[in-house]
Coordinates of C-alpha atoms and ligand atoms in Angstrom, one line a residue:
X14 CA -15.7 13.0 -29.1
X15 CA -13.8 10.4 -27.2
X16 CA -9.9 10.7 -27.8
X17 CA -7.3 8.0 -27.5
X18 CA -4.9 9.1 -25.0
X19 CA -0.8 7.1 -25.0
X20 CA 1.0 6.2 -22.3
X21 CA 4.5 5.9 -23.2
X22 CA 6.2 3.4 -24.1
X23 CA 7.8 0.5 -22.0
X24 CA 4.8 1.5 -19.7
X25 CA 4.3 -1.0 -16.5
X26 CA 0.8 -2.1 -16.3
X27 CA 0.0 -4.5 -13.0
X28 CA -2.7 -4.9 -10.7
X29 CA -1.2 -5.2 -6.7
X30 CA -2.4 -7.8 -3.8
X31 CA -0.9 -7.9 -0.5
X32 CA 0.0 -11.4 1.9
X33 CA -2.8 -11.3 4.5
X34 CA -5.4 -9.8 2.1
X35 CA -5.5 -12.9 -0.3
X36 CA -3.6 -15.8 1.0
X37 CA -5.2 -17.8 3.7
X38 CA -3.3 -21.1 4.1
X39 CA -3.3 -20.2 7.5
X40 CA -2.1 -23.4 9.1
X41 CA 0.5 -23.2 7.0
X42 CA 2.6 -20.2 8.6
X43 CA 3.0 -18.5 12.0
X44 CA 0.8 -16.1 13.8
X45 CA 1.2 -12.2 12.7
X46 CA -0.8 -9.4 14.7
X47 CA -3.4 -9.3 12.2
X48 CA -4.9 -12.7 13.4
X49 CA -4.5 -11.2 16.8
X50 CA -6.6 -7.9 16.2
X51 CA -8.9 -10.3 14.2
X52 CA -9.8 -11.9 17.4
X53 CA -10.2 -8.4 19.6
X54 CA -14.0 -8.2 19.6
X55 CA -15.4 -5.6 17.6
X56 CA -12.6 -4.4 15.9
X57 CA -12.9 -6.5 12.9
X58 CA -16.1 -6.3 10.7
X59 CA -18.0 -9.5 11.6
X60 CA -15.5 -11.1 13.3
X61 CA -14.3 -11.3 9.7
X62 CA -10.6 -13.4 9.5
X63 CA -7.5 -14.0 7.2
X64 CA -7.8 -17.7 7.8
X65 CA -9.3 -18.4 4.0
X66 CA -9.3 -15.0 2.6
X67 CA -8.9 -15.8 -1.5
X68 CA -7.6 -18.9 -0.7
X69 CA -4.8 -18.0 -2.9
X70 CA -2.1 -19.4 -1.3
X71 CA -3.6 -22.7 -2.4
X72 CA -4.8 -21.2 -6.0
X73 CA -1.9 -18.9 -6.8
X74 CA -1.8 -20.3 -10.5
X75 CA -5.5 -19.7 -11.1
X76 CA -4.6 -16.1 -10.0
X77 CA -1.6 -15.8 -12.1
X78 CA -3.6 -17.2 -15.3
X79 CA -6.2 -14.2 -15.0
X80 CA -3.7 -11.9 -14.6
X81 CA -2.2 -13.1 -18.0
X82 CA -5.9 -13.0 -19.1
X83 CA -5.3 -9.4 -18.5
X84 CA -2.6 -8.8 -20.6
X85 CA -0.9 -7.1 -17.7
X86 CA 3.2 -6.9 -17.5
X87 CA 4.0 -6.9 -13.9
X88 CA 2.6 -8.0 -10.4
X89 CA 2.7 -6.4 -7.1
X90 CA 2.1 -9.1 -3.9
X91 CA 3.5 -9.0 -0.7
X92 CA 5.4 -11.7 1.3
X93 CA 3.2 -13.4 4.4
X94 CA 7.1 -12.7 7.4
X95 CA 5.7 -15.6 9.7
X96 CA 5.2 -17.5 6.6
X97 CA 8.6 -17.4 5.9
X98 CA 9.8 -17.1 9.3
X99 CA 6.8 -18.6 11.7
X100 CA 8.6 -16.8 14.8
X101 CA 9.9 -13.3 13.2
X102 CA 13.5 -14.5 13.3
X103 CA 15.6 -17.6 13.8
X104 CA 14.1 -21.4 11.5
X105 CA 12.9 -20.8 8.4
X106 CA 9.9 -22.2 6.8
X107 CA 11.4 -23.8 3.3
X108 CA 7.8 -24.7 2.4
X109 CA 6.5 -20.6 2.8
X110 CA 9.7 -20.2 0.6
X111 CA 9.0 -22.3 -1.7
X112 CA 5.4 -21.1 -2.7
X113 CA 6.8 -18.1 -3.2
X114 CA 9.2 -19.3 -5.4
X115 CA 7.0 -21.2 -7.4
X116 CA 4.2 -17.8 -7.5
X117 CA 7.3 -16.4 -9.5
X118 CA 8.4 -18.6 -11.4
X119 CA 4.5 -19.3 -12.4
X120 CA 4.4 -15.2 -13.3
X121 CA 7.6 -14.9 -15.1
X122 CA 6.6 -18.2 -17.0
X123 CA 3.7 -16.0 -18.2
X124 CA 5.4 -12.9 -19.0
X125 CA 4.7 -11.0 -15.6
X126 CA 7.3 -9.2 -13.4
X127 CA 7.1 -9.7 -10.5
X128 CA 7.0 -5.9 -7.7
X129 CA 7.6 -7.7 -4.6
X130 CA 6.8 -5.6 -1.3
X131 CA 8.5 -6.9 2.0
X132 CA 6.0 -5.8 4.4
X133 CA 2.5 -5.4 3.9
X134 CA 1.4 -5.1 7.6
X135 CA 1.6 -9.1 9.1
X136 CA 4.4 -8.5 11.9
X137 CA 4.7 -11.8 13.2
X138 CA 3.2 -12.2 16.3
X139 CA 6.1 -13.6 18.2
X140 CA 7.9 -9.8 17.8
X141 CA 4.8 -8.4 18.8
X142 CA 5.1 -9.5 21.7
X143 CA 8.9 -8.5 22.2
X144 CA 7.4 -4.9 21.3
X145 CA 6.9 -5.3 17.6
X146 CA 8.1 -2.3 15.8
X147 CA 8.2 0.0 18.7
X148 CA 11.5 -2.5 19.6
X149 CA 14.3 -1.5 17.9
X150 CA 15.3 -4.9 18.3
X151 CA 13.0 -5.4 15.3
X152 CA 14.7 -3.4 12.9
X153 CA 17.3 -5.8 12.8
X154 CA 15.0 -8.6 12.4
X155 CA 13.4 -7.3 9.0
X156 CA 16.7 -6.7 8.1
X157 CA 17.7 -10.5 8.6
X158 CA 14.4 -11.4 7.0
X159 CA 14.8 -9.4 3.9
X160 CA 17.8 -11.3 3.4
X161 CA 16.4 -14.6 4.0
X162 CA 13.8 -13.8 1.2
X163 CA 16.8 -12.0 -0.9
X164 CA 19.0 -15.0 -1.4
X165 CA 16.0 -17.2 -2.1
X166 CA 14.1 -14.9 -4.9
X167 CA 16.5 -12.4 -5.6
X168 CA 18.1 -14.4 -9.1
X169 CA 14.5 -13.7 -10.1
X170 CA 13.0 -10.6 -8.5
X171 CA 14.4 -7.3 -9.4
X172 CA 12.1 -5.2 -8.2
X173 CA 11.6 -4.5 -4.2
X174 CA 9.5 -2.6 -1.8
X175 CA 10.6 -2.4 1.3
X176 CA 7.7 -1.4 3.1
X177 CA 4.2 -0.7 2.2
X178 CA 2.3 2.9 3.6
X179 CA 4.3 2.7 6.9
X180 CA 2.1 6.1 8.1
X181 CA -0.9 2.9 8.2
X182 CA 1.3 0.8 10.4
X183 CA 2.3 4.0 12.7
X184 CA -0.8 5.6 13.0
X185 CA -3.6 3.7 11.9
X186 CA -2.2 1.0 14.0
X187 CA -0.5 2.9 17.6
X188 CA -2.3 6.3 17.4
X189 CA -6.2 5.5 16.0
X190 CA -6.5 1.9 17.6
X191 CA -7.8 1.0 14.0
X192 CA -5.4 -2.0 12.8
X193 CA -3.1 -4.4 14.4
X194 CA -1.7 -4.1 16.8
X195 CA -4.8 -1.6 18.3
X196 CA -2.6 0.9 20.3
X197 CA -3.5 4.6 21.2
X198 CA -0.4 6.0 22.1
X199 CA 1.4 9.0 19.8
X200 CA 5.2 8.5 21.2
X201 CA 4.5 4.6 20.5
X202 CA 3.3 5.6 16.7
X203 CA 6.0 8.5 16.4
X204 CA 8.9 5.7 17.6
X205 CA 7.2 3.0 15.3
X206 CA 7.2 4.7 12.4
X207 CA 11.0 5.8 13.2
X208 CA 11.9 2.2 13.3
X209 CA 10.1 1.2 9.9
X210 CA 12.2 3.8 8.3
X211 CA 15.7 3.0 9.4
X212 CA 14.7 -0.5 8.6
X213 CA 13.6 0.3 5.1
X214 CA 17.2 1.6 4.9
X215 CA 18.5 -1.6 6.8
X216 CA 16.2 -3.5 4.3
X217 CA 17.6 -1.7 0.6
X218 CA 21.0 -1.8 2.1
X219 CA 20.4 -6.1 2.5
X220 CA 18.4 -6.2 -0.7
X221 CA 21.2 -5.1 -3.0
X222 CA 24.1 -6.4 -1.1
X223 CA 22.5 -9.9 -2.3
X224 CA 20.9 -8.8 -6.1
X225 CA 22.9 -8.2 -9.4
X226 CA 23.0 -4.8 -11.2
X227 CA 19.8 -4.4 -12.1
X228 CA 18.0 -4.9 -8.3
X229 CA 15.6 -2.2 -7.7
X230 CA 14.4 -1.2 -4.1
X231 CA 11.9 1.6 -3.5
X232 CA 9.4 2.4 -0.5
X233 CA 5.9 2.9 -1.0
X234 CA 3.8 5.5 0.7
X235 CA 0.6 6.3 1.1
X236 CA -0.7 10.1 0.5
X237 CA -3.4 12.6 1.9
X238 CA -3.2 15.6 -0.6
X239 CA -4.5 18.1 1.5
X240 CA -6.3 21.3 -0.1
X241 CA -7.2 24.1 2.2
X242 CA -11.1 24.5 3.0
X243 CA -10.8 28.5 1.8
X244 CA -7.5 30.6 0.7
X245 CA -7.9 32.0 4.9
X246 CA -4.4 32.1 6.0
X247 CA -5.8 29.6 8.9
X248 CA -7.2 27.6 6.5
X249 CA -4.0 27.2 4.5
X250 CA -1.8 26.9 7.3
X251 CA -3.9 24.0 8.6
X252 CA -3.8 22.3 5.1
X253 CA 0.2 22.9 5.9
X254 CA 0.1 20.7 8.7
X255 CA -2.1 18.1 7.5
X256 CA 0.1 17.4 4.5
X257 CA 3.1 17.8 7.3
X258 CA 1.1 14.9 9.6
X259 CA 0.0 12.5 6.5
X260 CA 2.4 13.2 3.5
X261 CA 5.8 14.9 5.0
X262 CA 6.4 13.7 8.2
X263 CA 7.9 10.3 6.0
X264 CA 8.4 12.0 2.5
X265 CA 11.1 14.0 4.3
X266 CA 12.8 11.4 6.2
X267 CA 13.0 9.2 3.4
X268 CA 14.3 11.5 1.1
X269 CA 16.1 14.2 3.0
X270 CA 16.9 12.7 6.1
X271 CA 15.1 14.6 8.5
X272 CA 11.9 15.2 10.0
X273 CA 9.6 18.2 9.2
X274 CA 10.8 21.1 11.9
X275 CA 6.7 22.1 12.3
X276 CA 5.3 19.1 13.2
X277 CA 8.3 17.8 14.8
X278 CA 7.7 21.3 17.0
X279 CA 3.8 19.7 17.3
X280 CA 4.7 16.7 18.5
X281 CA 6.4 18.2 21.4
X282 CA 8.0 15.6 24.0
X283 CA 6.8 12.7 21.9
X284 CA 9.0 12.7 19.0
X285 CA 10.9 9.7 18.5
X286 CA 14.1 8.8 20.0
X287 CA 16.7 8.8 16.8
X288 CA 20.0 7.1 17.4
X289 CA 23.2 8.5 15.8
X290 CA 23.2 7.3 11.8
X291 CA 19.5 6.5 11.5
X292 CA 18.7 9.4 9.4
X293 CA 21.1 8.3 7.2
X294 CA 20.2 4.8 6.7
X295 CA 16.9 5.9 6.4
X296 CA 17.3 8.2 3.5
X297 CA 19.9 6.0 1.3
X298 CA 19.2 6.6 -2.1
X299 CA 16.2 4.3 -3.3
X300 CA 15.3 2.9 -7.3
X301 CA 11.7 4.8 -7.3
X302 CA 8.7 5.4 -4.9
X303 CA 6.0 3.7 -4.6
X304 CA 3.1 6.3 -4.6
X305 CA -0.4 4.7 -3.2
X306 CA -3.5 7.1 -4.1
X307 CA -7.1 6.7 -3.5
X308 CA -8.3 10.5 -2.1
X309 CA -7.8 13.9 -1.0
X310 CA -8.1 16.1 2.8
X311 CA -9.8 19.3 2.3
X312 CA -8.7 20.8 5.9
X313 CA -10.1 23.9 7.9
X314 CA -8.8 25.7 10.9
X315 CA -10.2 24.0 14.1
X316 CA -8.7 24.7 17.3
X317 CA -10.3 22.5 19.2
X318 CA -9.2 19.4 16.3
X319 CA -5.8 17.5 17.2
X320 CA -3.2 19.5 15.3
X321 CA -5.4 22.2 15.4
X322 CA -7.5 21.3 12.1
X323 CA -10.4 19.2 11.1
X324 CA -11.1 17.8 7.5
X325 CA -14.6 18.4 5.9
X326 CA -16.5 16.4 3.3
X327 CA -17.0 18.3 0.4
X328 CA -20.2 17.7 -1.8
X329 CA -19.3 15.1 -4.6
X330 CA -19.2 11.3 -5.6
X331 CA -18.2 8.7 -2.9
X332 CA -16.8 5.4 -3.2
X333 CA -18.1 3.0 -0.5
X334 CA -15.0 3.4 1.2
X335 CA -16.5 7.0 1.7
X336 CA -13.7 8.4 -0.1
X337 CA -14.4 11.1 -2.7
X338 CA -13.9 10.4 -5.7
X339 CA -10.6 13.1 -6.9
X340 CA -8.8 12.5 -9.7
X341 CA -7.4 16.0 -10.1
X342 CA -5.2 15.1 -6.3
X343 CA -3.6 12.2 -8.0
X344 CA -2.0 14.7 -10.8
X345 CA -1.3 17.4 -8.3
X346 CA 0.3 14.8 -6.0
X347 CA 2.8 13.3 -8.6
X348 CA 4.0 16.7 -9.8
X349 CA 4.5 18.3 -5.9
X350 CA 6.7 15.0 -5.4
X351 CA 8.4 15.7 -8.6
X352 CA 9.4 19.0 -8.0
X353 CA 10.0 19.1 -4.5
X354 CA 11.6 15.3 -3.6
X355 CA 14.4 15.2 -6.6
X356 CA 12.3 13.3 -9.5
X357 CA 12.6 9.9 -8.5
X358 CA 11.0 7.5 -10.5
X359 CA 7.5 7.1 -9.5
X360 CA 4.9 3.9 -9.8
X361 CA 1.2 4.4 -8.6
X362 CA 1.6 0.8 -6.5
X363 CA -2.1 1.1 -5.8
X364 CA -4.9 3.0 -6.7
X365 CA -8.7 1.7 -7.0
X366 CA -12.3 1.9 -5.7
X367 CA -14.6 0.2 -3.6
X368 CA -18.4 -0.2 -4.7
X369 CA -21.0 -2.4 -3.7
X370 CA -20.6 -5.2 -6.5
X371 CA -22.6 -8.0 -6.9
X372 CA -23.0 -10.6 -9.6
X373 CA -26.1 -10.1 -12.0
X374 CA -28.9 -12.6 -13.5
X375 CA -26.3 -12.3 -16.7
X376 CA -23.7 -13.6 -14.6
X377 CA -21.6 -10.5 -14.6
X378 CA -20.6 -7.9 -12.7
X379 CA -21.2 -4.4 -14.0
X380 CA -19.2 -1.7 -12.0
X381 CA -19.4 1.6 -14.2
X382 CA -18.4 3.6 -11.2
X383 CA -15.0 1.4 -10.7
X384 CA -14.3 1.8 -14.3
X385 CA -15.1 5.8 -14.6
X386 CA -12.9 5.8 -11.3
X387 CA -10.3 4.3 -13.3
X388 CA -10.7 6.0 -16.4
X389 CA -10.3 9.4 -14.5
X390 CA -7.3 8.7 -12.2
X391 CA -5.5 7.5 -15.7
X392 CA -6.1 10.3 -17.3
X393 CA -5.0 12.2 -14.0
X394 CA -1.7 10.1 -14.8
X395 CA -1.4 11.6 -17.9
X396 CA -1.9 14.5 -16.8
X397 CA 1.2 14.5 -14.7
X398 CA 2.7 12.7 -17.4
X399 CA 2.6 15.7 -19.8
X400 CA 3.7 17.7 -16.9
X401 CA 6.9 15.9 -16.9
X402 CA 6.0 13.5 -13.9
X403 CA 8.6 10.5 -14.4
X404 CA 5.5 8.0 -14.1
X405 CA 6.3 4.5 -14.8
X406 CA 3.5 2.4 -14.1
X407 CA 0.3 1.6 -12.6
X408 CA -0.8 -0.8 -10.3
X409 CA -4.6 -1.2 -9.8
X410 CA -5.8 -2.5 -6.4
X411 CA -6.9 -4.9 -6.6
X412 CA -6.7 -8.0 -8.7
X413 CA -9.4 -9.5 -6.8
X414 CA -11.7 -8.4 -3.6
X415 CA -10.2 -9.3 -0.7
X416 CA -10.1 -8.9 3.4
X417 CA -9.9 -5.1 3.9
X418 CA -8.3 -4.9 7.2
X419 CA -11.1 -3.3 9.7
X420 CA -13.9 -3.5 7.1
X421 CA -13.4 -7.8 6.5
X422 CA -15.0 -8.7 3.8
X423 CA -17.7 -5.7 3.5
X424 CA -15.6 -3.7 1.5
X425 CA -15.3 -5.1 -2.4
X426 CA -11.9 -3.5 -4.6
X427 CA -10.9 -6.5 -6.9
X428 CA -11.7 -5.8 -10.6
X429 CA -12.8 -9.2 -9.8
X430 CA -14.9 -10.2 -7.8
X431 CA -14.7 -13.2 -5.4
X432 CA -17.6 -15.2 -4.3
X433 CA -15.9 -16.1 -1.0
X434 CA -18.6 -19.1 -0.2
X435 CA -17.1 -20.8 -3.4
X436 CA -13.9 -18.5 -4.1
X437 CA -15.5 -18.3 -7.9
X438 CA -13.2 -15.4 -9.3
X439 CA -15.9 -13.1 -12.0
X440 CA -14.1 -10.5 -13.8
X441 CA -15.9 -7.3 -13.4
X442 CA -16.5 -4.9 -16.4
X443 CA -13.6 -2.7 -14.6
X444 CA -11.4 -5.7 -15.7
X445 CA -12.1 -5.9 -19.2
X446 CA -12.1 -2.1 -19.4
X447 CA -8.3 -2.5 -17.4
X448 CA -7.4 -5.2 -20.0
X449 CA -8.2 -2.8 -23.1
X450 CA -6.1 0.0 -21.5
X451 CA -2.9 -2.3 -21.4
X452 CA -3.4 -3.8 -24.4
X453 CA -3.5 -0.3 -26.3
X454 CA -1.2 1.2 -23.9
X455 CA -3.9 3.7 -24.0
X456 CA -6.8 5.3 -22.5
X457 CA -10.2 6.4 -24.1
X458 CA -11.3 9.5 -22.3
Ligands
IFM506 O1 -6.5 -2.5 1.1 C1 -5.7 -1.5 1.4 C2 -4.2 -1.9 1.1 O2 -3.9 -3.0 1.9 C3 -3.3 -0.7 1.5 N1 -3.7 0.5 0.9 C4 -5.1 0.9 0.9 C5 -6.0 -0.3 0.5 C6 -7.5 0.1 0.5 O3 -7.8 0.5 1.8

C-alpha cells in the first residue's frame, strides 16, 4: 500500500540551473573558458556550444512562470562572471547586471527565493589566460566580483553559494582533460582547487560584509560515496582513499581547515603551495552546504589504478549518464556529513537523472525512470531526515534540459524538456510528479 511520507515543515522545494548551461545571449557578455574548450575539436559532443543554449537569458520570465507552475519556493541559478564583468575584473557590464536583477525581482514577484551560486564553472577567459585559477592573482578577482554582484543583488538575495562542486573545476578540468580549461596536470589541479577554496572564504567573507542579518553563504560540493567492493581490508582501505580523493580532500578543508594527512601523503611533491592564513579563510564558518548527489563508487584494491584502486560497475539500473541508479548513498552520505562535519545545515543543490526523453504522438513526455529516480532519492531524504540529518531543501536538476558540459546537448536532465530547434519548453511527467510533491510537502512511496 502506498504511504504518504512528510517533509517537514518550512521545507525548501526548488529546481537548480546554472549560467552557461541555459543562458545563451552570448554576444551579450565576455568570453569564459567554456566557449574556449567548446571550440577544442573533439572535446565537446558535436561541436555542441553555449551560444543559444535555452535561450534563457532572452526568456528568463517564461522560465520563472513554469517554475511558479510548479509550485516550487526557491531557485537555484548561477551568475554568467564575464557577463557581469566581460574581462574577469576592472568595467562592469550594467546591462549583465541588470538581467540579473530583473530574473529576481521576476522570482520574488512570484513567490520564489532566489539560491544564487557565484561560480558555476564560466571563468572568464581573459583570467584564463593570466593562469585562471591556478593564479592566485584570481582569488582576489572573485573576491572583487562577488562584491560587484553583492552590492547590486544583495537587498534581495539572501542566500549565496560561493562556489559550485570545485573538485569538477580541479580535477575534471586540470587532472582528466574533460572540461574547460582541458589540462592534465595533478600539481596544476591540486593548486587550483587550493585557490577556489581560499576564495570561497575571500568570497563569504565579501558576501556578508555587504548583506544584512539574515545573508546566507554556503559552498556546494559534489560527492562520490564510496563503498568497498568486499569487507577485504584492501578493499576497504581503497574505498578510504577514494572517499579521501573525491569527498574529503575539500570536505576537510572547508570545514576543519586542513587537508586529509593520507592523501595529502599520496600526492607526494604535488600538493599545493598554501600561504600563511589560507586554511583559515578557507574554513570560516559557512550558513549550510550545499550537497550535489547523483551516484555512488564501489572501489577495489588495484595496484596498478592511480591511487592504487579502480571503481567497478555493479549490476543494476543506469541512467544515461551511466550512473547507477543508488538511492540508499544519498541517505548514507547526509548522515556521514552529519556526524562527522559538525551538523551544518544541509540542502541537496542538485540531484536528478538523465534519460533518453523524447516527446510522444500525445505531445508528452513520459519519463517513469526520472520520476522513480526521484521518488527514491526523496524517500532517501527522508530517510536521513528521520535519522536526524538537518535537511532543508531540495533542488532538482534540472528545471529544463540543458548543455551538459562534454556531453552538449546529448544528455537530457530538465523535468522539462526543451526542443532546442524551437526552444518549446514540455513539462515532462517527472514535473508534474515534482509539482505534487511540493504542493503536499509530501512524498507517495
Ligand atoms: O550538469 C551538471 C551540473 O552543472 C553540475 N553537477 C552535475 C550536473 C550533471 O552532470
Amino acid at each position: 500500500m502506498a504511504q504518504l511520507r512528510q517533509f517537514p515543515e518550512g521545507f525548501v522545494w526548488g529546481t537548480a540551473t546554472a549560467s552557461f548551461q541555459i543562458e545563451g545571449g552570448r554576444n551579450e557578455r565576455g568570453d569564459c573558458i567554456w566557449d574556449d574548450f567548446c571550440r577544442w575539436p573533439g572535446k565537446v559532443h558535436a561541436g555542441d556550444t553555449g551560444d543559444v543554449a535555452d535561450d534563457h537569458y532572452h526568456r528568463f520570465c517564461d522560465d520563472v512562470a513554469l517554475m511558479a507552475e510548479l509550485g516550487q519556493n526557491a531557485y537555484r541559478f548561477s551568475i554568467s562572471w564575464p557577463r557581469v564583468l566581460p574581462e574577469g575584473a576592472g568595467e562592469v557590464n550594467e546591462k549583465g547586471l541588470d538581467f540579473y536583477s530583473r530574473l529576481v525581482d521576476e522570482l520574488l514577484a512570484r513567490g520564489i527565493d532566489p539560491y544564487v551560486t557565484l561560480y558555476h564553472w564560466d571563468l572568464p577567459s581573459a583570467l584564463q589566460r593570466m593562469g585562471g585559477w591556478a593564479a592566485r592573482d584570481t582569488i582576489y578577482r572573485f573576491q572583487d566580483y562577488a562584491a560587484v554582484v553583492a552590492d547590486r543583488l544583495g537587498d534581495r538575495v539572501k542566500n549565496w553559494i560561493t562556489h559550485n562542486e570545485p573538485w569538477v573545476v580541479a580535477f575534471l578540468g586540470n587532472l582528466h582533460g574533460q572540461h574547460a580549461p582541458g589540462w592534465e596536470d595533478l600539481g596544476l589541479a591540486l593548486q587550483v582547487g587550493h585557490h577556489t577554496i581560499v576564495s570561497h572564504g575571500l568570497a563569504v567573507q565579501a558576501l556578508r560584509a555587504r548583506g544584512g542579518a539574515d545573508t546566507r553563504v554556503g559552498i556546494t560540493l559534489n560527492f562520490s560515496p564510496a563503498y568497498p567492493a568486499s569487507d577485504r581490508a584492501e578493499d576497504v582501505a581503497a574505498a578510504r582513499m577514494h572517499d579521501g580523493y573525491s569527498n574529503r580532500w575539500f570536505l576537510d578543508p572547508v570545514f576543519e581547515g586542513r587537508y586529509p594527512q593520507d592523501l595529502w601523503d599520496a600526492y607526494g611533491y604535488q600538493v599545493p603551495r598554501v600561504a600563511p592564513g589560507d586554511m583559515e579563510l578557507g574554513s570560516q564558518p559557512i550558513d549550510f552546504l550545499g550537497v550535489n548527489y547523483y551516484t555512488r563508487a564501489v572501489v577495489q584494491h588495484d595496484p596498478r589504478g592511480w591511487l592504487g584502486y579502480r571503481t567497478l560497475k555493479p549490476e543494476g539500473e543506469y541512467t544515461a549518464m551511466d550512473w547507477e541508479v543508488f538511492p540508499q548513498g544519498l541517505t548514507d552520505l547526509l548522515v556521514r556529513l552529519t556526524r562527522d562535519y559538525g551538523a551544518p545545515p544541509l540542502y541537496i543543490t542538485e540531484n536528478g537523472s538523465a534519460y533518453e526523453d523524447v516527446v510522444s504522438e500525445d505531445g508528452q513526455v513520459h519519463d517513469p525512470q526520472r520520476v522513480a529516480y526521484l521518488r527514491q532519492h526523496l524517500a532517501a531524504c527522508l530517510d536521513a531526515i528521520e535519522q536526524g540529518v538537518p535537511l532543508k531543501g531540495y533542488f532538482a536538476w534540472s528545471l529544463v534540459d540543458n548543455f551538459e558540459w562534454a556531453f552538449g546537448y546529448s544528455r537530457r536532465f530538465g523535468i522539462a524538456h526543451v526542443d532546442f530547434g524551437t526552444q518549446r519548453r514540455t513539462l515532462k511527467d517527472s514535473a508534474r510528479f515534482f509539482a505534487a510533491v511540493i504542493a503536499q510537502n509530501a512524498v507517495e512511496v
